[in-house]
PDB file of C-alpha atoms in Angstrom:
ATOM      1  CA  UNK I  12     -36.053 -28.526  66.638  1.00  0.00           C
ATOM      2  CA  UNK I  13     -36.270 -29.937  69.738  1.00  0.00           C
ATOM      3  CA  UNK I  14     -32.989 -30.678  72.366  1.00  0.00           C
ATOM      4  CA  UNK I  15     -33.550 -34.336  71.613  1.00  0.00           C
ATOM      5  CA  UNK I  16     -33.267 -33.571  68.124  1.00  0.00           C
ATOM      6  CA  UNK I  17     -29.899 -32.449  68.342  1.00  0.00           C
ATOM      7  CA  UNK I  18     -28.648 -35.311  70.533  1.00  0.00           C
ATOM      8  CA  UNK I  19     -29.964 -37.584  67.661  1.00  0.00           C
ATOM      9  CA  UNK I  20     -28.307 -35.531  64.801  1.00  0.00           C
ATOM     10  CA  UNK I  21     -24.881 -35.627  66.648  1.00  0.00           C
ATOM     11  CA  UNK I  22     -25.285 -39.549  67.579  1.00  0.00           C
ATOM     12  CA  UNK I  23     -25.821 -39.726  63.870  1.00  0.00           C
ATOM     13  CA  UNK I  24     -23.073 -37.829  63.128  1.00  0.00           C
ATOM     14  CA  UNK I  25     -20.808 -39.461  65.322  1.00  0.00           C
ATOM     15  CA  UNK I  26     -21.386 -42.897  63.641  1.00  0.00           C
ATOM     16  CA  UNK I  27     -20.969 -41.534  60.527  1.00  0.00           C
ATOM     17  CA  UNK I  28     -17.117 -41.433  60.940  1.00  0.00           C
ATOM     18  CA  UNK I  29     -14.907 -44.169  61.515  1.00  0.00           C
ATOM     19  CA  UNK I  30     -12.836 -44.878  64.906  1.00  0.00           C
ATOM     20  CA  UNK I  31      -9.548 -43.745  63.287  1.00  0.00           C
ATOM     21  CA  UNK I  32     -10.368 -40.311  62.588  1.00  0.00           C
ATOM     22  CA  UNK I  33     -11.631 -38.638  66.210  1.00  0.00           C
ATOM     23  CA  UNK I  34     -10.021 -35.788  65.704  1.00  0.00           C
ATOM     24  CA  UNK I  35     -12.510 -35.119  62.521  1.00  0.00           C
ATOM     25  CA  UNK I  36     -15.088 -36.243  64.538  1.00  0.00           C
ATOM     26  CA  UNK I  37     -14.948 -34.108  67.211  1.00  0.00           C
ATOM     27  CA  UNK I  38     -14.630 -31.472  65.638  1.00  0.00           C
ATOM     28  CA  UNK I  39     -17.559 -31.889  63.745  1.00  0.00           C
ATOM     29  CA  UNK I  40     -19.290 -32.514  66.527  1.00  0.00           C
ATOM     30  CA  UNK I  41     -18.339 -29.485  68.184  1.00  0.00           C
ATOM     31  CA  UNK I  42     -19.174 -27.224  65.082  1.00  0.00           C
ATOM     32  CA  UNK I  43     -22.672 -28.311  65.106  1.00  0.00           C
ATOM     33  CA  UNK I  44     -23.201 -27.972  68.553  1.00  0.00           C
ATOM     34  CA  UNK I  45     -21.876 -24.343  68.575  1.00  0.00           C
ATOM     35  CA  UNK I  46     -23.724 -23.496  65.543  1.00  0.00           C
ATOM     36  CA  UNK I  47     -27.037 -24.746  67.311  1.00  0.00           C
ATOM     37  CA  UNK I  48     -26.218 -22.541  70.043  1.00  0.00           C
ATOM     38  CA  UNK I  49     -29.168 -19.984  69.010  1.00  0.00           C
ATOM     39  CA  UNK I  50     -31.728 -22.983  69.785  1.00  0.00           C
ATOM     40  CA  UNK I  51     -30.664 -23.395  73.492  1.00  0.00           C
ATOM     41  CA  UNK I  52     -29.949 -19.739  74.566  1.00  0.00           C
ATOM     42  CA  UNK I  53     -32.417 -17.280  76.566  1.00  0.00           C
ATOM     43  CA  UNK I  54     -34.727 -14.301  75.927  1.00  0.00           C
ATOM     44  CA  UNK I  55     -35.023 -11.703  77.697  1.00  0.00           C
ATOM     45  CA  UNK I  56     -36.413  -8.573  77.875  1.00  0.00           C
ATOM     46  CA  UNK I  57     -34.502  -4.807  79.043  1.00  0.00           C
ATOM     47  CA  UNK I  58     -35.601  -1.392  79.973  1.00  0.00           C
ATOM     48  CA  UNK I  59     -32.323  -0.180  80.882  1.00  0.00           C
ATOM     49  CA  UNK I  60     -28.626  -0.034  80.050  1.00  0.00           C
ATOM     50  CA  UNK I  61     -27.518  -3.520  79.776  1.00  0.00           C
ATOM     51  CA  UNK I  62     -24.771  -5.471  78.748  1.00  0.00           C
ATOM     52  CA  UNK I  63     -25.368  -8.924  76.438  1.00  0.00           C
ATOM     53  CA  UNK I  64     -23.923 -11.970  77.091  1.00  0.00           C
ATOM     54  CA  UNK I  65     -23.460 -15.389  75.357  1.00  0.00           C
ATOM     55  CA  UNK I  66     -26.549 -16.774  76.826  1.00  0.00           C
ATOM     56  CA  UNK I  67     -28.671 -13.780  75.622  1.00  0.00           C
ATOM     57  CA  UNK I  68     -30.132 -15.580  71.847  1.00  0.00           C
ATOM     58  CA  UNK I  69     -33.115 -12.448  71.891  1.00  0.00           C
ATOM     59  CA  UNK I  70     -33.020  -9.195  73.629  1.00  0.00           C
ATOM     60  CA  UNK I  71     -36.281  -7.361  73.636  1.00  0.00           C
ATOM     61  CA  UNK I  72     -35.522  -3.618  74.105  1.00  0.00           C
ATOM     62  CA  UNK I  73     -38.670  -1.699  75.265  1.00  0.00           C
ATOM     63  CA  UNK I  74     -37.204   1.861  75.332  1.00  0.00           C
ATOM     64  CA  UNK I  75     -40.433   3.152  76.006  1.00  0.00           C
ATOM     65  CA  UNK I  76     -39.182   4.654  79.520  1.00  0.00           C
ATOM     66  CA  UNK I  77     -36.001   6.575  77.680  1.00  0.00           C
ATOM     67  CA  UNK I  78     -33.587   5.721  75.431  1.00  0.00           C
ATOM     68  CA  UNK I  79     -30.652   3.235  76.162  1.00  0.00           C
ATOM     69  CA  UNK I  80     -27.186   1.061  75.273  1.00  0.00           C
ATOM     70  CA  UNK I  81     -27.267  -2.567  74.842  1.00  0.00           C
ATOM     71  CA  UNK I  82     -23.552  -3.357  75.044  1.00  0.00           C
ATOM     72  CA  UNK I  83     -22.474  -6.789  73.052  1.00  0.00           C
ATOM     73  CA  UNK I  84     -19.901  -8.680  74.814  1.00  0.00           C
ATOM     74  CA  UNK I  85     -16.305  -9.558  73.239  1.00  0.00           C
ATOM     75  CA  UNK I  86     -16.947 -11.928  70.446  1.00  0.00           C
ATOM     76  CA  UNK I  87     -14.340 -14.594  71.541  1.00  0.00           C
ATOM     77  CA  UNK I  88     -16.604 -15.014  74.427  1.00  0.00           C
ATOM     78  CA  UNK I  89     -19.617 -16.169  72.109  1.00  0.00           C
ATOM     79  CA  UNK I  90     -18.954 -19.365  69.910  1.00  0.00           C
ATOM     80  CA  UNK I  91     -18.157 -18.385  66.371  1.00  0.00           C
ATOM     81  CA  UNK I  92     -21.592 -18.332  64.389  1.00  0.00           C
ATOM     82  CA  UNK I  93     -23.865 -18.294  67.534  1.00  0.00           C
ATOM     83  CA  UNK I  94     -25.728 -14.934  66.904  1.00  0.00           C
ATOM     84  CA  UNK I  95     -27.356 -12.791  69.215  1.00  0.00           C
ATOM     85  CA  UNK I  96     -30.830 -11.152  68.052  1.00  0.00           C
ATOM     86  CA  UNK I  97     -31.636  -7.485  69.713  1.00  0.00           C
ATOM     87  CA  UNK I  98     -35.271  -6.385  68.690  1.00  0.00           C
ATOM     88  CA  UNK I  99     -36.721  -3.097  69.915  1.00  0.00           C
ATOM     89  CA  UNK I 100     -40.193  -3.884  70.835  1.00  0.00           C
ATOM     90  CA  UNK I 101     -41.737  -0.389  71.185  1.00  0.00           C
ATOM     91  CA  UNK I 102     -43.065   1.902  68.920  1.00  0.00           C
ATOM     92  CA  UNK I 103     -42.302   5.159  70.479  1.00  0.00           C
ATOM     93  CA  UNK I 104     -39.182   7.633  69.817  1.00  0.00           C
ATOM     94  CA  UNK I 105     -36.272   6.712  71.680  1.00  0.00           C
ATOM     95  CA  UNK I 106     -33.465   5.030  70.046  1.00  0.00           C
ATOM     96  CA  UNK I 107     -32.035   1.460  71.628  1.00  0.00           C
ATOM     97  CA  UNK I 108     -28.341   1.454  70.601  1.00  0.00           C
ATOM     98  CA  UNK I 109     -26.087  -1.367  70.255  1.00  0.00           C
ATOM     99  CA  UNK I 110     -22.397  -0.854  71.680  1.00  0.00           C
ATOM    100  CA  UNK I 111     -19.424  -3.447  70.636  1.00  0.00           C
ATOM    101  CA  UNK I 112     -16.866  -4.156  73.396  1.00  0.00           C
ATOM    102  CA  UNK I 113     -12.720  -3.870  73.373  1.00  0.00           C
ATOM    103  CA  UNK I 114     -13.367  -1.743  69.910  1.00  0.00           C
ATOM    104  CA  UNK I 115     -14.776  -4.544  67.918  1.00  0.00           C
ATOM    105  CA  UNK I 116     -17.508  -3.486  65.399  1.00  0.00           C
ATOM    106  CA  UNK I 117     -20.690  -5.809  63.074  1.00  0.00           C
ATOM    107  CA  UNK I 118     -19.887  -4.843  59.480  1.00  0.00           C
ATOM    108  CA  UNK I 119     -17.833  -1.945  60.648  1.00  0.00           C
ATOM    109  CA  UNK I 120     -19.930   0.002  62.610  1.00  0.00           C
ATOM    110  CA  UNK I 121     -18.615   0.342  66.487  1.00  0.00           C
ATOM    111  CA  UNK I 122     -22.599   1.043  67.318  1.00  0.00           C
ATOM    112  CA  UNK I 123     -25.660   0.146  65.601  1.00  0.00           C
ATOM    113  CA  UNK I 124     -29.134   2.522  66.279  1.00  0.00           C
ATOM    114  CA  UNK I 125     -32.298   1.180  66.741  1.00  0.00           C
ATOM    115  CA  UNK I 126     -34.588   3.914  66.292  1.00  0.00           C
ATOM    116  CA  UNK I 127     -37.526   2.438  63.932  1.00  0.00           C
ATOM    117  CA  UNK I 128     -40.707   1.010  65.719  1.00  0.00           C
ATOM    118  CA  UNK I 129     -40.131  -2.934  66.429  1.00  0.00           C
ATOM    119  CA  UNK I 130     -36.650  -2.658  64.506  1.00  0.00           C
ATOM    120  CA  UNK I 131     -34.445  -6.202  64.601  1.00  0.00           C
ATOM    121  CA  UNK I 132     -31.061  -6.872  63.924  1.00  0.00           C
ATOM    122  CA  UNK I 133     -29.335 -10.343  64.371  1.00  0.00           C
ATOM    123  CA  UNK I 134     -25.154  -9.872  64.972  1.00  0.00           C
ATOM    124  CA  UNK I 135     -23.482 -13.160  64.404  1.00  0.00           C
ATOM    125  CA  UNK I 136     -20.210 -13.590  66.165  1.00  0.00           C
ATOM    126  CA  UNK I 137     -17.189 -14.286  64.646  1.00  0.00           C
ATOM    127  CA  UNK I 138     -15.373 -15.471  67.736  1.00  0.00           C
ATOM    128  CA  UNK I 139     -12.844 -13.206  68.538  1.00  0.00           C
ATOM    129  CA  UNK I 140     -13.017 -11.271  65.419  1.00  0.00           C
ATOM    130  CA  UNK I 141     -15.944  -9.229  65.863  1.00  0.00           C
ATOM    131  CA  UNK I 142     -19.500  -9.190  64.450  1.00  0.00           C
ATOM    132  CA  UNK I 143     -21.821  -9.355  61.582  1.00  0.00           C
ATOM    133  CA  UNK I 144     -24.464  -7.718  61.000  1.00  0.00           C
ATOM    134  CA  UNK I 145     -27.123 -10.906  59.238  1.00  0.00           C
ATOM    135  CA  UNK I 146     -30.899  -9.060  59.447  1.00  0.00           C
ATOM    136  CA  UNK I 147     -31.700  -5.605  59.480  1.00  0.00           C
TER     137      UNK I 147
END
């Protein structure tokens, strides 16, 4: 889906409620466009110890030079059910791990290992109360 895509769904939904009830609206409106978030943040790829933020939709983790931490930021600073994907992207040994800030965890765990060859996980944020863990 393309950017101009999105303005047309939210024009749509905009005229889909009446005048009196902006509050509904906007909220709506604001739901959508957090939940698109995915669609209009960044990849990037990392050889080293690195720390996520809410830009960061894909992180491609080569760990082919030595194993390393990718650190996930708080998740009150990523909009609740924007998710951030972390994929290693080597086939060697070394493990990328995944570290949660301020003690939050993704289904419990306060790190997750990548240690398969081309392993993916996608942690969905549940702003401000931590992570989940939604592909492994």
């Amino acid at each position: 889906m393309s950017v101009k895509g999105v303005n047309k769904q939210v024009a749509d939904l905009h005229d889909s409620f009446p005048d009196s009830n902006e509050g509904v609206k906007a909220s709506k409106i604001r739901d959508i466009i957090q939940s698109l978030g995915t669609l209009l943040t960044g990849i990037c790829t990392v050889t080293t110890t690195t720390t996520a933020t809410a830009a960061d939709g894909t992180i491609r983790a080569n760990a082919t030079g030595g194993a390393f931490t990718v650190t996930m930021p708080l998740s009150n600073s990523v909009p609740a059910g924007q998710s951030i994907i972390v994929k290693k992207v080597d086939a060697g040994g070394n493990t990328v791990t995944v570290a949660f800030s301020g003690g939050e965890t993704a289904d419990g765990n306060t790190t997750v290992a990548l240690s398969s060859a081309y392993a993916t996980k996608r942690f969905m944020s549940l702003g401000g109360a931590g992570w989940d863990i939604l592909l492994s």
